[in-house]
């Protein structure tokens, strides 16, 4: 409405009241009009569509055979896509390829919440959104250029009325990008290209699909490309957009007449519009087809027909491939047998060295060298038949003697034994030469609770006293005592009841008992001979030895997980070859990963934090022979079983023989992605699996669907090779449970770029100890 203000002009001289009243009545009235402000449109809010979603309803969008949206629902969806793009994607990103995957996922979930019939068109809709996003940036660029030219003082005022989603920081950054010389050069080049463009379509939001639908309503159910092209470039008054379009229209009409009369023939991959435009046929999008149409949808390629000879050759190729596979299997079996023979030969060589060492130490045998300097065994007469010459001294025979064996220092007796021989030239033990400061000893009996005390010289077969009982070992001479009466004078506290640190020197006798062999001071002993404490063998080492000795009563590990681990009892079976692969630190399978999940659940139970963490069965979600429908059903059931306001669910996921860890928090709508390889993008199959599982969880739990599901790619240590991924996933789960994390931090886990083998062995030893305890 126009507003009016009336002002009266006062006279400066007033002679009388009557005259002033007459003058006031005769004064002119001046009317001043305020400028009328033009009402402009505000930002698009799509309130009608949001109300529809609040009522539990959705748009049903239909598509034609070329992939174009039809009808009013298609146009409304196009409007909503533009609003979502301006809402979720900031304009400061330079290219659509640089848009983060979580923003694209948020945009896709927003579209799914308002429309149906688009579930399998994710790539197509996101491609259309990229075009809308570029148009949005073009509009902002026009606003910047207009303000620079007409009102520079308002340049840095963000257009909050039209685009309220843009923040002040984003607007300042956008202006800085538009003032970049590189962008100005690129903009001038694109402006020149746009000035050369002609024959532009006038379709708006309806697109080519709406044009084809209009022609269908007029009775043309199957319009050709040239008819669609002409209609899309015709104004409401029935006129073509420009002169070049009119010339091409005349050419189309002339070519259509010639083709119908048979005067002109078209090629197999050519139509009237292609000939009239005079352009070459290229793969990809085409004119007058739509964003989803391609060259193949208009000119489909015919499949080649093969003759009988080609079919026969293909059959022979398949037979040869089958034979090659069979040959490779036989070669693998032969290689395995060769490896077994090599291991058996190595074991025989080791036993032969043992027998040889014992045989060489017999009193009536020695090693001599003949003229060819070849070693051979020569028998000698026994001592009672030996009569030395008068000028030659009688040979001295070594007499076996009982003794006490000590470790650390000469009075720390741990076992009783028999000295079999002294070290020197020609003396061997376990295939190795025996030096003069050592003796060859047979361990007879262990004193006290010293079964786990380490040997002075550990070997591959024996590292502790209990493993060397009754066998030959090497022992330092200065730690051997021949006076067996010493044990009677030792205090009772000499042998501790259980393995532990050594007693202080003050509890031991101050003087050493007499010994025929003088001993060296403690500082002169080699470090490898004096372990400070009894060190038990690690579970991995024990498991490796038992596998090498084939000391297992079963063909594998069979056990059933408790129902609180995966929601139901699950039988796990791990074969011995898979256990050997685990010991060799090769890629593991799902049964061992499931075993570790069970151990982690037991750790949570011991720490009373079972309400914080849950697990999904790796065997049901980890392998390629399972389909997404089956895997998503199991994850949804795991989420229902583990449902707690503060509970995280661990999902070890394996694809293409690579393990990753998915940590799901349905309460906060957050999904953590932990990949030891640290790839740039999130695995598409894992993303689809998580999305499908969450939708089923929402349906089964009866909760309201969330607007946003956030994907977070956690920063984790990266594996140096391609086989440690499973052990890294174990380490990730152990770290989260040890730290009692309710959410993953935005920093590098444990502050390390990669794990060492010793750190990974902590988790491997837990699994190895469980296997040993089970057997």
XYZ file of C-alpha atoms in Angstrom:
775
model
C 0.000 0.000 0.000
C 1.161 3.496 -0.793
C 1.451 5.682 2.305
C 0.887 9.486 2.318
C 2.122 12.142 4.694
C 0.541 15.692 4.670
C 2.559 18.713 5.779
C 1.175 22.264 6.240
C 3.355 25.339 5.525
C 3.195 28.029 8.259
C 3.116 31.780 7.376
C 5.816 33.882 9.030
C 3.611 37.043 9.459
C 0.237 36.920 11.158
C -1.755 40.164 11.322
C -4.933 38.915 12.906
C -6.623 35.745 13.864
C -9.268 36.000 11.129
C -6.746 36.752 8.447
C -4.516 33.913 9.643
C -7.448 31.482 9.535
C -8.285 32.560 5.981
C -4.679 32.269 4.932
C -4.436 28.856 6.557
C -7.499 27.713 4.628
C -5.981 28.958 1.384
C -2.527 27.319 1.964
C -1.650 24.593 -0.576
C -1.351 20.932 0.541
C 1.843 19.107 -0.436
C 1.689 15.292 -0.651
C 5.033 13.404 -0.431
C 5.010 9.784 -1.582
C 7.456 7.208 -0.138
C 9.152 4.959 -2.701
C 7.360 1.665 -3.135
C 9.543 -1.316 -2.100
C 9.407 -4.297 -4.429
C 8.543 -7.579 -2.753
C 11.118 -10.214 -3.617
C 10.911 -13.982 -3.239
C 12.574 -15.596 -0.251
C 14.550 -18.830 -0.060
C 12.940 -22.069 -1.225
C 11.815 -24.078 1.815
C 9.627 -26.817 0.260
C 7.289 -26.653 3.262
C 4.677 -28.759 1.483
C 7.179 -31.565 1.038
C 8.402 -31.397 4.637
C 4.801 -31.543 5.873
C 4.283 -34.582 3.696
C 7.293 -36.271 5.305
C 6.083 -35.445 8.829
C 2.783 -37.187 8.022
C 4.705 -40.354 7.072
C 4.112 -39.969 3.317
C 6.570 -39.754 0.436
C 6.644 -38.724 -3.194
C 6.451 -41.577 -5.677
C 8.689 -40.671 -8.630
C 8.332 -42.502 -11.956
C 11.007 -42.775 -14.647
C 10.805 -43.534 -18.343
C 12.926 -46.098 -20.198
C 15.683 -43.496 -20.651
C 15.896 -42.686 -16.908
C 14.112 -39.298 -16.972
C 11.802 -38.318 -14.078
C 8.159 -37.842 -15.111
C 5.262 -35.710 -13.911
C 4.849 -33.289 -11.046
C 6.644 -35.553 -8.485
C 9.762 -35.418 -10.678
C 9.653 -31.603 -10.802
C 9.081 -31.370 -7.059
C 11.981 -33.708 -6.412
C 14.181 -31.499 -8.623
C 13.210 -28.472 -6.502
C 13.967 -30.356 -3.284
C 17.333 -31.476 -4.650
C 18.327 -27.858 -5.255
C 17.326 -26.904 -1.709
C 19.274 -29.844 -0.206
C 22.361 -29.006 -2.246
C 22.360 -25.402 -0.995
C 21.802 -26.685 2.542
C 24.429 -29.446 2.794
C 27.218 -28.619 0.308
C 29.203 -25.437 1.064
C 30.074 -23.243 -1.959
C 33.743 -22.934 -0.921
C 34.562 -26.429 -2.257
C 36.177 -26.019 -5.665
C 35.018 -29.196 -7.450
C 32.309 -31.800 -6.947
C 34.957 -34.549 -6.737
C 36.366 -32.787 -3.647
C 33.066 -33.012 -1.760
C 33.527 -35.401 1.229
C 31.730 -38.719 1.101
C 29.880 -38.072 4.360
C 28.247 -34.928 2.885
C 27.168 -36.889 -0.211
C 25.802 -39.621 2.031
C 23.910 -37.057 4.106
C 22.439 -35.592 0.884
C 21.420 -39.060 -0.350
C 19.716 -39.974 2.955
C 17.817 -36.663 2.859
C 16.497 -37.516 -0.626
C 15.485 -41.019 0.460
C 13.445 -39.569 3.316
C 11.032 -37.738 0.949
C 10.757 -39.919 -2.171
C 10.350 -43.535 -3.237
C 11.337 -45.198 -6.487
C 14.849 -43.725 -6.394
C 16.624 -46.383 -4.297
C 18.678 -47.753 -7.214
C 19.458 -44.351 -8.812
C 22.018 -42.969 -6.353
C 24.720 -42.130 -8.915
C 22.211 -40.548 -11.316
C 20.664 -38.297 -8.661
C 24.020 -37.250 -7.241
C 25.160 -36.382 -10.778
C 22.100 -34.149 -11.162
C 22.880 -32.595 -7.755
C 26.369 -31.744 -8.983
C 24.827 -29.710 -11.827
C 22.492 -27.924 -9.414
C 25.449 -27.175 -7.136
C 27.387 -25.594 -10.014
C 24.340 -23.481 -10.883
C 24.139 -22.399 -7.242
C 27.773 -21.241 -7.341
C 27.085 -19.395 -10.620
C 24.252 -17.485 -8.932
C 26.533 -16.506 -6.061
C 29.184 -15.365 -8.557
C 26.619 -13.093 -10.223
C 25.750 -11.577 -6.831
C 29.441 -10.887 -6.158
C 29.968 -9.252 -9.561
C 26.795 -7.163 -9.217
C 27.809 -5.844 -5.788
C 31.331 -5.029 -6.989
C 29.845 -2.910 -9.763
C 26.942 -1.167 -8.015
C 27.386 -1.344 -4.209
C 30.929 -2.265 -3.116
C 30.154 -1.408 0.505
C 27.788 -4.437 0.700
C 30.207 -6.865 -0.907
C 31.013 -8.779 2.282
C 27.421 -8.900 3.560
C 26.317 -12.500 3.078
C 22.966 -13.005 1.241
C 21.252 -14.416 4.313
C 17.717 -13.835 2.997
C 18.187 -15.898 -0.141
C 20.713 -18.441 1.163
C 20.586 -18.606 4.984
C 22.762 -21.755 5.089
C 25.870 -19.769 4.039
C 27.958 -18.580 6.986
C 29.969 -15.363 7.054
C 33.276 -17.281 6.923
C 32.106 -19.238 3.852
C 31.003 -16.025 2.111
C 34.349 -14.301 2.718
C 36.222 -17.379 1.476
C 33.971 -17.565 -1.619
C 34.729 -13.904 -2.489
C 38.453 -14.591 -2.040
C 38.231 -17.510 -4.471
C 36.377 -15.373 -7.018
C 39.103 -12.711 -6.843
C 41.830 -15.241 -7.580
C 43.583 -14.435 -10.928
C 43.413 -18.086 -12.000
C 39.636 -18.105 -11.538
C 39.204 -14.800 -13.357
C 41.102 -16.188 -16.333
C 39.007 -19.371 -16.296
C 35.781 -17.344 -15.965
C 36.656 -15.166 -18.968
C 37.339 -18.261 -21.046
C 34.026 -19.869 -20.070
C 32.157 -16.607 -20.728
C 33.541 -16.539 -24.260
C 32.477 -20.166 -24.778
C 28.936 -19.408 -23.573
C 28.676 -16.487 -25.990
C 29.330 -18.888 -28.880
C 26.639 -21.347 -27.792
C 23.353 -21.435 -29.734
C 20.225 -23.578 -29.832
C 19.847 -23.707 -26.047
C 16.834 -25.723 -24.722
C 13.992 -24.203 -22.679
C 12.915 -27.088 -20.447
C 13.259 -25.807 -16.846
C 12.661 -28.271 -14.038
C 10.605 -30.674 -16.137
C 13.635 -31.648 -18.216
C 13.602 -33.777 -21.344
C 11.350 -36.278 -19.574
C 8.667 -33.601 -19.236
C 8.966 -32.744 -22.946
C 8.512 -36.385 -23.933
C 5.531 -36.604 -21.577
C 3.901 -33.550 -23.234
C 4.330 -35.137 -26.666
C 2.816 -38.373 -25.333
C -0.248 -36.470 -24.072
C -0.644 -35.011 -27.555
C -0.764 -38.532 -29.033
C 2.901 -39.034 -30.006
C 3.682 -41.980 -27.704
C 7.107 -42.732 -29.173
C 8.615 -39.405 -30.295
C 11.875 -39.336 -32.221
C 14.921 -37.409 -31.118
C 14.427 -34.632 -33.653
C 10.831 -34.058 -32.474
C 11.963 -33.831 -28.850
C 14.792 -31.496 -29.872
C 12.436 -29.092 -31.687
C 9.826 -29.078 -28.886
C 12.482 -28.358 -26.212
C 13.609 -25.255 -28.185
C 10.144 -23.837 -28.872
C 8.811 -20.930 -26.805
C 5.285 -20.633 -25.403
C 4.350 -18.538 -28.457
C 5.279 -21.418 -30.749
C 8.460 -19.812 -32.095
C 11.975 -21.235 -32.129
C 14.544 -19.650 -29.821
C 16.999 -18.231 -32.389
C 17.977 -18.165 -36.060
C 20.429 -21.140 -35.960
C 17.662 -23.248 -34.454
C 15.322 -22.252 -37.321
C 17.943 -23.261 -39.900
C 18.486 -26.656 -38.226
C 14.683 -27.123 -38.093
C 14.467 -26.603 -41.879
C 17.307 -29.105 -42.368
C 15.495 -31.635 -40.150
C 12.282 -31.223 -42.154
C 14.137 -31.638 -45.466
C 16.069 -34.736 -44.278
C 12.888 -36.296 -42.859
C 11.176 -35.939 -46.241
C 14.164 -37.435 -48.095
C 14.432 -40.383 -45.719
C 10.700 -41.132 -45.927
C 10.817 -41.062 -49.751
C 13.962 -43.229 -49.859
C 16.196 -40.583 -51.398
C 18.619 -40.623 -48.457
C 19.757 -43.533 -46.336
C 20.949 -43.225 -42.768
C 23.746 -45.236 -41.181
C 23.168 -48.036 -38.620
C 24.101 -45.696 -35.730
C 22.637 -42.456 -37.134
C 19.294 -40.646 -37.157
C 17.848 -37.473 -38.694
C 18.955 -35.201 -35.819
C 22.502 -36.565 -35.922
C 22.734 -35.850 -39.680
C 21.154 -32.379 -39.329
C 23.494 -31.285 -36.513
C 26.508 -32.604 -38.391
C 28.254 -33.899 -35.226
C 30.050 -37.193 -34.716
C 28.583 -39.927 -32.560
C 30.521 -40.155 -29.279
C 29.969 -42.404 -26.253
C 28.258 -40.820 -23.258
C 25.343 -38.409 -23.012
C 23.369 -37.381 -26.097
C 21.260 -34.396 -27.169
C 17.455 -34.580 -26.668
C 17.702 -37.723 -24.531
C 18.117 -36.461 -20.974
C 20.786 -36.655 -18.273
C 20.362 -40.412 -17.811
C 20.302 -41.354 -21.506
C 23.416 -42.564 -23.277
C 24.490 -43.555 -26.766
C 23.807 -47.203 -26.006
C 20.200 -46.521 -25.020
C 19.454 -44.973 -28.474
C 21.781 -47.045 -30.670
C 22.208 -50.407 -28.862
C 25.183 -52.479 -29.956
C 24.334 -55.842 -31.437
C 26.029 -58.869 -29.952
C 28.321 -60.726 -32.258
C 27.164 -64.127 -33.421
C 29.799 -66.837 -33.179
C 30.099 -69.741 -35.577
C 30.549 -73.392 -34.640
C 34.351 -73.229 -34.950
C 34.547 -70.354 -32.458
C 32.308 -72.211 -30.019
C 34.462 -75.337 -30.330
C 37.655 -73.358 -29.698
C 36.128 -71.724 -26.645
C 35.143 -75.119 -25.295
C 38.698 -76.371 -25.762
C 40.035 -73.296 -23.974
C 37.761 -74.014 -21.009
C 38.991 -77.625 -20.918
C 42.606 -76.456 -20.958
C 41.856 -74.037 -18.111
C 40.328 -76.863 -16.083
C 43.381 -79.053 -16.720
C 45.680 -76.198 -15.725
C 43.792 -75.783 -12.456
C 44.076 -79.504 -11.770
C 47.789 -79.399 -12.560
C 48.309 -76.489 -10.176
C 46.530 -78.424 -7.427
C 48.786 -81.445 -7.969
C 51.864 -79.221 -7.930
C 50.713 -77.699 -4.651
C 50.290 -81.185 -3.153
C 53.755 -82.195 -4.371
C 55.298 -79.017 -2.958
C 53.678 -79.747 0.387
C 55.073 -83.288 0.353
C 58.523 -81.948 -0.520
C 58.329 -79.547 2.418
C 57.343 -82.414 4.716
C 60.297 -84.461 3.462
C 62.641 -81.533 4.030
C 61.405 -81.156 7.593
C 61.794 -84.899 8.185
C 65.329 -84.791 6.758
C 66.240 -81.859 9.010
C 64.936 -83.783 12.017
C 66.952 -86.864 11.009
C 70.089 -84.765 10.561
C 69.577 -83.319 14.016
C 69.169 -86.807 15.550
C 72.235 -87.996 13.652
C 74.296 -85.171 15.143
C 73.066 -86.187 18.585
C 74.074 -89.822 18.026
C 77.370 -88.766 16.515
C 78.203 -86.603 19.528
C 77.386 -89.427 21.906
C 79.325 -91.974 19.828
C 82.432 -89.842 19.623
C 82.549 -89.573 23.422
C 82.785 -93.343 23.986
C 86.106 -94.287 25.658
C 87.011 -96.987 23.143
C 86.419 -94.881 20.020
C 88.216 -91.828 18.643
C 88.599 -89.848 15.417
C 91.764 -90.203 13.402
C 93.002 -88.879 10.055
C 94.624 -91.089 7.425
C 96.848 -90.103 4.525
C 93.853 -88.747 2.555
C 92.836 -86.687 5.618
C 89.363 -88.245 5.659
C 87.699 -88.727 9.042
C 86.695 -92.271 9.925
C 85.909 -94.233 13.050
C 88.715 -96.556 14.255
C 88.049 -98.990 17.149
C 90.579 -99.188 19.972
C 91.165 -101.921 22.544
C 89.505 -101.498 25.919
C 91.486 -100.146 28.890
C 92.097 -103.511 30.588
C 93.763 -104.833 27.386
C 95.751 -101.661 26.758
C 99.478 -101.886 27.582
C 101.303 -98.641 26.929
C 104.933 -98.505 25.865
C 107.484 -97.781 28.616
C 108.262 -94.342 27.245
C 104.600 -93.281 26.650
C 102.317 -92.058 29.479
C 99.071 -93.930 30.044
C 95.981 -92.212 28.569
C 93.602 -90.614 31.059
C 89.966 -91.761 30.864
C 87.190 -89.318 31.849
C 85.059 -90.676 34.677
C 81.404 -89.705 34.887
C 80.530 -88.029 38.181
C 77.391 -86.875 39.968
C 77.148 -83.161 40.485
C 74.991 -80.198 41.451
C 73.993 -77.668 38.778
C 73.666 -73.945 39.568
C 72.482 -70.864 37.685
C 73.289 -67.201 38.197
C 75.959 -67.775 40.865
C 77.777 -70.935 42.047
C 75.602 -71.634 45.147
C 72.200 -71.213 43.446
C 71.662 -74.962 42.946
C 68.648 -75.839 40.828
C 69.197 -79.470 39.702
C 71.239 -82.659 40.094
C 72.992 -84.234 37.149
C 75.815 -86.351 35.765
C 78.828 -84.855 34.021
C 79.210 -86.922 30.839
C 82.250 -85.225 29.278
C 84.313 -82.074 29.383
C 84.487 -79.671 26.488
C 87.419 -79.488 24.181
C 88.616 -80.388 20.719
C 86.391 -82.928 19.024
C 83.496 -82.507 21.495
C 80.054 -81.672 20.109
C 76.573 -81.246 21.548
C 73.427 -80.803 19.455
C 75.636 -80.471 16.382
C 77.658 -77.590 17.852
C 81.264 -77.670 19.162
C 81.658 -77.754 22.947
C 84.294 -75.311 24.304
C 86.780 -76.086 27.085
C 84.999 -73.968 29.742
C 81.819 -76.076 29.512
C 80.784 -79.659 30.236
C 78.272 -82.055 28.758
C 75.740 -82.839 31.494
C 72.721 -85.140 31.857
C 69.953 -83.535 33.991
C 68.734 -86.173 36.497
C 66.534 -84.358 39.021
C 65.223 -80.825 39.607
C 65.629 -79.320 43.066
C 62.549 -77.589 44.514
C 60.188 -75.623 42.287
C 62.785 -74.746 39.644
C 61.075 -76.412 36.689
C 60.765 -73.128 34.762
C 64.363 -71.981 35.258
C 66.065 -71.284 31.943
C 69.069 -73.265 30.783
C 72.450 -71.493 30.457
C 72.428 -72.416 26.738
C 68.792 -72.697 25.466
C 68.199 -74.664 22.239
C 65.316 -75.097 19.820
C 64.246 -78.311 21.619
C 64.651 -77.204 25.241
C 64.765 -73.838 26.986
C 63.912 -74.766 30.622
C 64.965 -77.493 33.075
C 61.642 -79.324 32.813
C 62.089 -79.663 29.038
C 65.690 -80.945 29.360
C 65.077 -83.552 32.071
C 66.931 -86.774 31.142
C 68.725 -85.265 28.127
C 72.198 -83.901 27.394
C 72.784 -80.168 27.823
C 75.791 -77.851 27.947
C 76.671 -76.385 31.383
C 79.474 -73.973 32.463
C 82.204 -75.599 34.556
C 82.196 -72.822 37.169
C 78.474 -73.487 37.871
C 79.016 -77.232 38.572
C 79.635 -78.501 42.127
C 80.821 -82.080 42.797
C 80.256 -81.962 46.579
C 76.788 -83.460 47.062
C 76.908 -82.875 50.839
C 76.454 -79.139 50.275
C 72.675 -79.496 49.939
C 72.374 -80.597 53.564
C 73.822 -77.287 54.825
C 71.688 -75.044 52.630
C 68.871 -73.010 54.257
C 65.243 -74.041 53.660
C 64.505 -70.756 51.913
C 66.967 -71.622 49.204
C 64.325 -73.171 46.888
C 61.325 -70.819 46.614
C 57.871 -72.460 46.481
C 57.011 -70.857 43.126
C 58.905 -69.240 40.263
C 59.792 -65.638 41.068
C 62.674 -63.213 41.461
C 65.842 -64.506 43.058
C 66.370 -64.019 46.796
C 68.793 -61.281 47.843
C 72.375 -62.280 48.381
C 72.067 -61.552 52.117
C 69.905 -64.691 52.641
C 72.558 -66.952 51.090
C 75.697 -68.302 52.782
C 78.508 -65.768 52.773
C 81.102 -68.384 51.840
C 80.914 -70.853 49.005
C 81.331 -74.569 49.748
C 84.566 -76.169 48.633
C 84.578 -77.209 45.008
C 87.334 -78.886 43.001
C 86.759 -76.439 40.181
C 87.411 -72.732 40.935
C 84.626 -70.460 39.753
C 84.725 -67.063 38.114
C 83.277 -63.888 39.656
C 79.617 -63.109 38.851
C 80.497 -60.132 36.654
C 82.590 -62.237 34.285
C 79.759 -64.606 33.365
C 78.042 -64.133 30.002
C 74.673 -62.402 30.221
C 72.938 -65.251 28.407
C 73.952 -67.646 31.190
C 72.389 -65.650 34.036
C 68.689 -64.792 33.524
C 67.651 -62.683 36.544
C 64.249 -64.373 36.910
C 62.699 -67.598 35.650
C 61.060 -66.549 32.331
C 58.204 -68.819 31.217
C 57.939 -69.757 27.564
C 55.519 -67.580 25.542
C 52.266 -69.201 24.331
C 53.173 -68.612 20.668
C 56.485 -70.450 21.096
C 54.816 -73.373 22.882
C 52.078 -73.544 20.246
C 54.645 -73.518 17.433
C 56.574 -76.385 19.054
C 53.476 -78.487 19.524
C 52.478 -77.914 15.909
C 55.976 -78.896 14.733
C 55.844 -82.060 16.857
C 52.251 -82.806 15.734
C 51.314 -83.001 19.413
C 47.574 -82.421 19.092
C 44.924 -85.081 19.726
C 42.377 -83.517 17.342
C 42.344 -82.235 13.775
C 41.522 -78.706 14.884
C 40.020 -76.379 17.482
C 36.291 -76.785 18.146
C 34.413 -74.725 20.713
C 31.067 -72.960 21.138
C 30.795 -69.286 22.035
C 28.473 -68.259 24.892
C 25.156 -66.712 23.794
C 26.065 -63.318 25.278
C 28.880 -62.865 22.704
C 26.926 -62.922 19.403
C 23.348 -63.164 20.717
C 23.207 -66.929 20.186
C 25.589 -69.891 20.651
C 27.904 -70.283 17.666
C 30.188 -73.238 16.926
C 33.682 -72.240 15.791
C 35.983 -74.742 14.074
C 39.604 -73.888 13.276
C 41.714 -76.475 11.476
C 45.344 -77.141 12.372
C 46.546 -75.630 9.092
C 44.723 -72.384 9.959
C 46.379 -72.399 13.385
C 49.758 -72.851 11.657
C 48.932 -69.878 9.406
C 48.122 -67.858 12.532
C 51.442 -68.810 14.154
C 53.324 -67.820 10.972
C 51.529 -64.423 11.045
C 49.773 -64.974 7.730
C 46.244 -63.684 6.901
C 43.700 -65.240 9.278
C 40.151 -66.514 8.745
C 36.849 -65.679 10.417
C 36.955 -68.441 13.064
C 40.085 -67.034 14.728
C 38.617 -63.515 14.564
C 35.466 -64.848 16.220
C 37.597 -66.498 18.906
C 39.264 -63.159 19.642
C 35.860 -61.424 19.847
C 34.888 -64.019 22.480
C 38.084 -63.252 24.445
C 37.331 -59.516 24.256
C 33.809 -60.158 25.563
C 35.304 -62.075 28.505
C 37.612 -59.113 29.175
C 34.591 -56.764 29.177
C 32.847 -59.112 31.606
C 35.846 -59.115 33.958
C 35.936 -55.297 33.922
C 32.147 -54.980 34.266
C 31.795 -52.973 31.001
C 29.621 -55.357 28.983
C 27.039 -52.563 28.729
C 29.497 -50.536 26.622
C 30.513 -52.965 23.854
C 28.962 -55.681 21.710
C 30.135 -57.867 18.846
C 28.838 -59.138 15.501
C 29.831 -62.605 14.302
C 32.748 -62.198 11.832
C 31.993 -65.516 10.141
C 28.552 -64.241 9.087
C 29.608 -60.817 7.761
C 33.206 -61.301 6.687
C 33.274 -63.283 3.446
C 32.397 -62.783 -0.208
C 30.136 -65.827 -0.563
C 27.578 -64.084 1.675
C 25.227 -61.552 0.090
C 24.417 -58.079 1.420
C 20.879 -59.095 2.367
C 22.125 -61.910 4.603
C 24.932 -59.823 6.107
C 22.670 -56.828 6.825
C 20.118 -59.108 8.540
C 22.795 -60.405 10.895
C 24.132 -56.902 11.686
C 20.581 -55.666 12.398
C 20.041 -58.620 14.761
C 23.383 -57.853 16.455
C 22.326 -54.217 16.943
C 19.023 -55.344 18.466
C 20.869 -57.774 20.776
C 23.470 -55.173 21.776
C 21.011 -52.255 21.934
C 21.970 -49.946 24.789
C 22.082 -46.114 24.870
C 25.884 -46.149 25.266
C 26.830 -49.374 23.489
C 29.267 -49.656 20.573
C 29.063 -52.679 18.277
C 32.267 -54.063 16.732
C 31.893 -55.581 13.251
C 35.088 -57.134 11.810
C 34.443 -57.042 8.041
C 36.550 -58.816 5.404
C 36.370 -58.173 1.661
C 38.876 -59.262 -0.975
C 40.856 -60.929 1.859
C 41.351 -57.578 3.646
C 40.090 -56.983 7.200
C 38.610 -53.670 8.342
C 36.731 -52.766 11.527
C 33.318 -51.085 11.608
C 32.338 -49.599 14.980
C 28.644 -48.732 15.021
C 26.918 -46.317 17.428
C 23.221 -46.330 16.439
C 22.213 -44.016 19.289
C 24.402 -41.145 18.017
C 23.935 -42.201 14.340
C 27.705 -42.471 13.969
C 29.619 -45.163 12.059
C 33.374 -45.376 12.545
C 35.493 -46.840 9.746
C 38.912 -48.246 10.795
C 41.024 -49.420 7.846
C 44.678 -50.449 8.437
C 45.527 -49.540 4.825
C 44.258 -45.926 5.274
C 42.632 -45.630 1.855
C 41.318 -42.227 0.791
C 37.702 -43.293 0.318
C 35.417 -45.525 2.348
C 34.639 -48.955 0.901
C 31.374 -48.707 -1.097
C 30.201 -52.225 -0.181
C 30.802 -51.535 3.513
C 28.845 -48.268 3.222
C 25.930 -49.999 1.478
C 25.988 -52.823 4.044
C 25.887 -50.380 6.965
C 23.078 -48.333 5.401
C 20.950 -51.419 4.690
C 21.559 -52.865 8.171
C 20.635 -49.578 9.878
C 17.383 -49.312 7.918
C 16.421 -52.837 9.025
C 17.380 -52.011 12.610
C 15.094 -48.956 12.508
C 12.201 -51.008 11.108
C 12.592 -53.843 13.620
C 13.128 -51.628 16.667
C 10.184 -49.352 15.832
C 12.201 -46.177 16.253
C 11.902 -43.005 14.188
C 14.236 -42.814 11.197
C 17.115 -40.337 11.693
C 17.714 -37.428 9.341
C 21.522 -37.782 9.331
C 23.837 -40.789 9.548
C 27.448 -39.703 9.976
C 30.415 -41.672 8.677
C 33.759 -40.995 10.371
C 37.003 -42.386 8.998
C 39.107 -42.882 12.119
C 42.845 -42.212 12.133
C 44.589 -45.521 12.847
C 48.107 -46.947 12.448
C 48.737 -48.338 8.956
C 50.067 -51.805 8.223
C 53.443 -51.972 6.425
C 52.622 -55.132 4.451
C 49.535 -56.842 3.115
C 49.044 -59.617 5.676
C 48.765 -57.931 9.107
C 45.271 -56.453 8.619
C 43.542 -59.062 10.825
C 45.989 -58.541 13.690
C 45.590 -54.748 13.388
C 41.801 -55.139 13.737
C 42.379 -57.210 16.898
C 44.643 -54.462 18.257
C 42.018 -51.772 17.468
C 39.316 -53.613 19.441
C 41.671 -54.250 22.361
C 42.691 -50.565 22.513
C 39.095 -49.282 22.535
C 38.132 -51.716 25.311
C 41.282 -51.068 27.361
C 40.689 -47.293 27.242
C 36.901 -47.683 27.809
C 36.160 -45.305 24.929
C 32.538 -44.328 24.286
C 33.546 -42.568 21.023
C 36.702 -42.627 18.948
C 38.929 -39.523 19.178
C 39.789 -37.351 16.205
C 43.492 -38.110 16.623
C 45.780 -40.967 15.678
C 44.953 -44.038 17.782
C 47.743 -44.742 20.316
C 49.736 -41.970 18.583
C 51.575 -44.448 16.356
C 52.003 -44.656 12.592
C 52.295 -48.464 12.726
C 52.525 -51.304 15.253
C 55.633 -53.361 15.937
C 55.592 -57.177 15.878
C 55.982 -57.219 19.673
C 52.807 -55.148 20.066
C 50.842 -57.380 17.703
C 52.159 -60.462 19.524
C 50.269 -59.336 22.635
C 46.971 -60.158 20.919
C 48.369 -63.256 19.207
C 49.587 -64.632 22.549
C 46.075 -64.276 23.989
C 44.636 -66.430 21.192
C 47.559 -68.905 21.433
C 47.050 -69.291 25.196
C 43.333 -69.996 24.626
C 44.195 -72.684 22.055
C 46.709 -74.321 24.407
C 44.245 -74.253 27.318
C 41.519 -75.735 25.127
C 43.696 -78.659 24.051
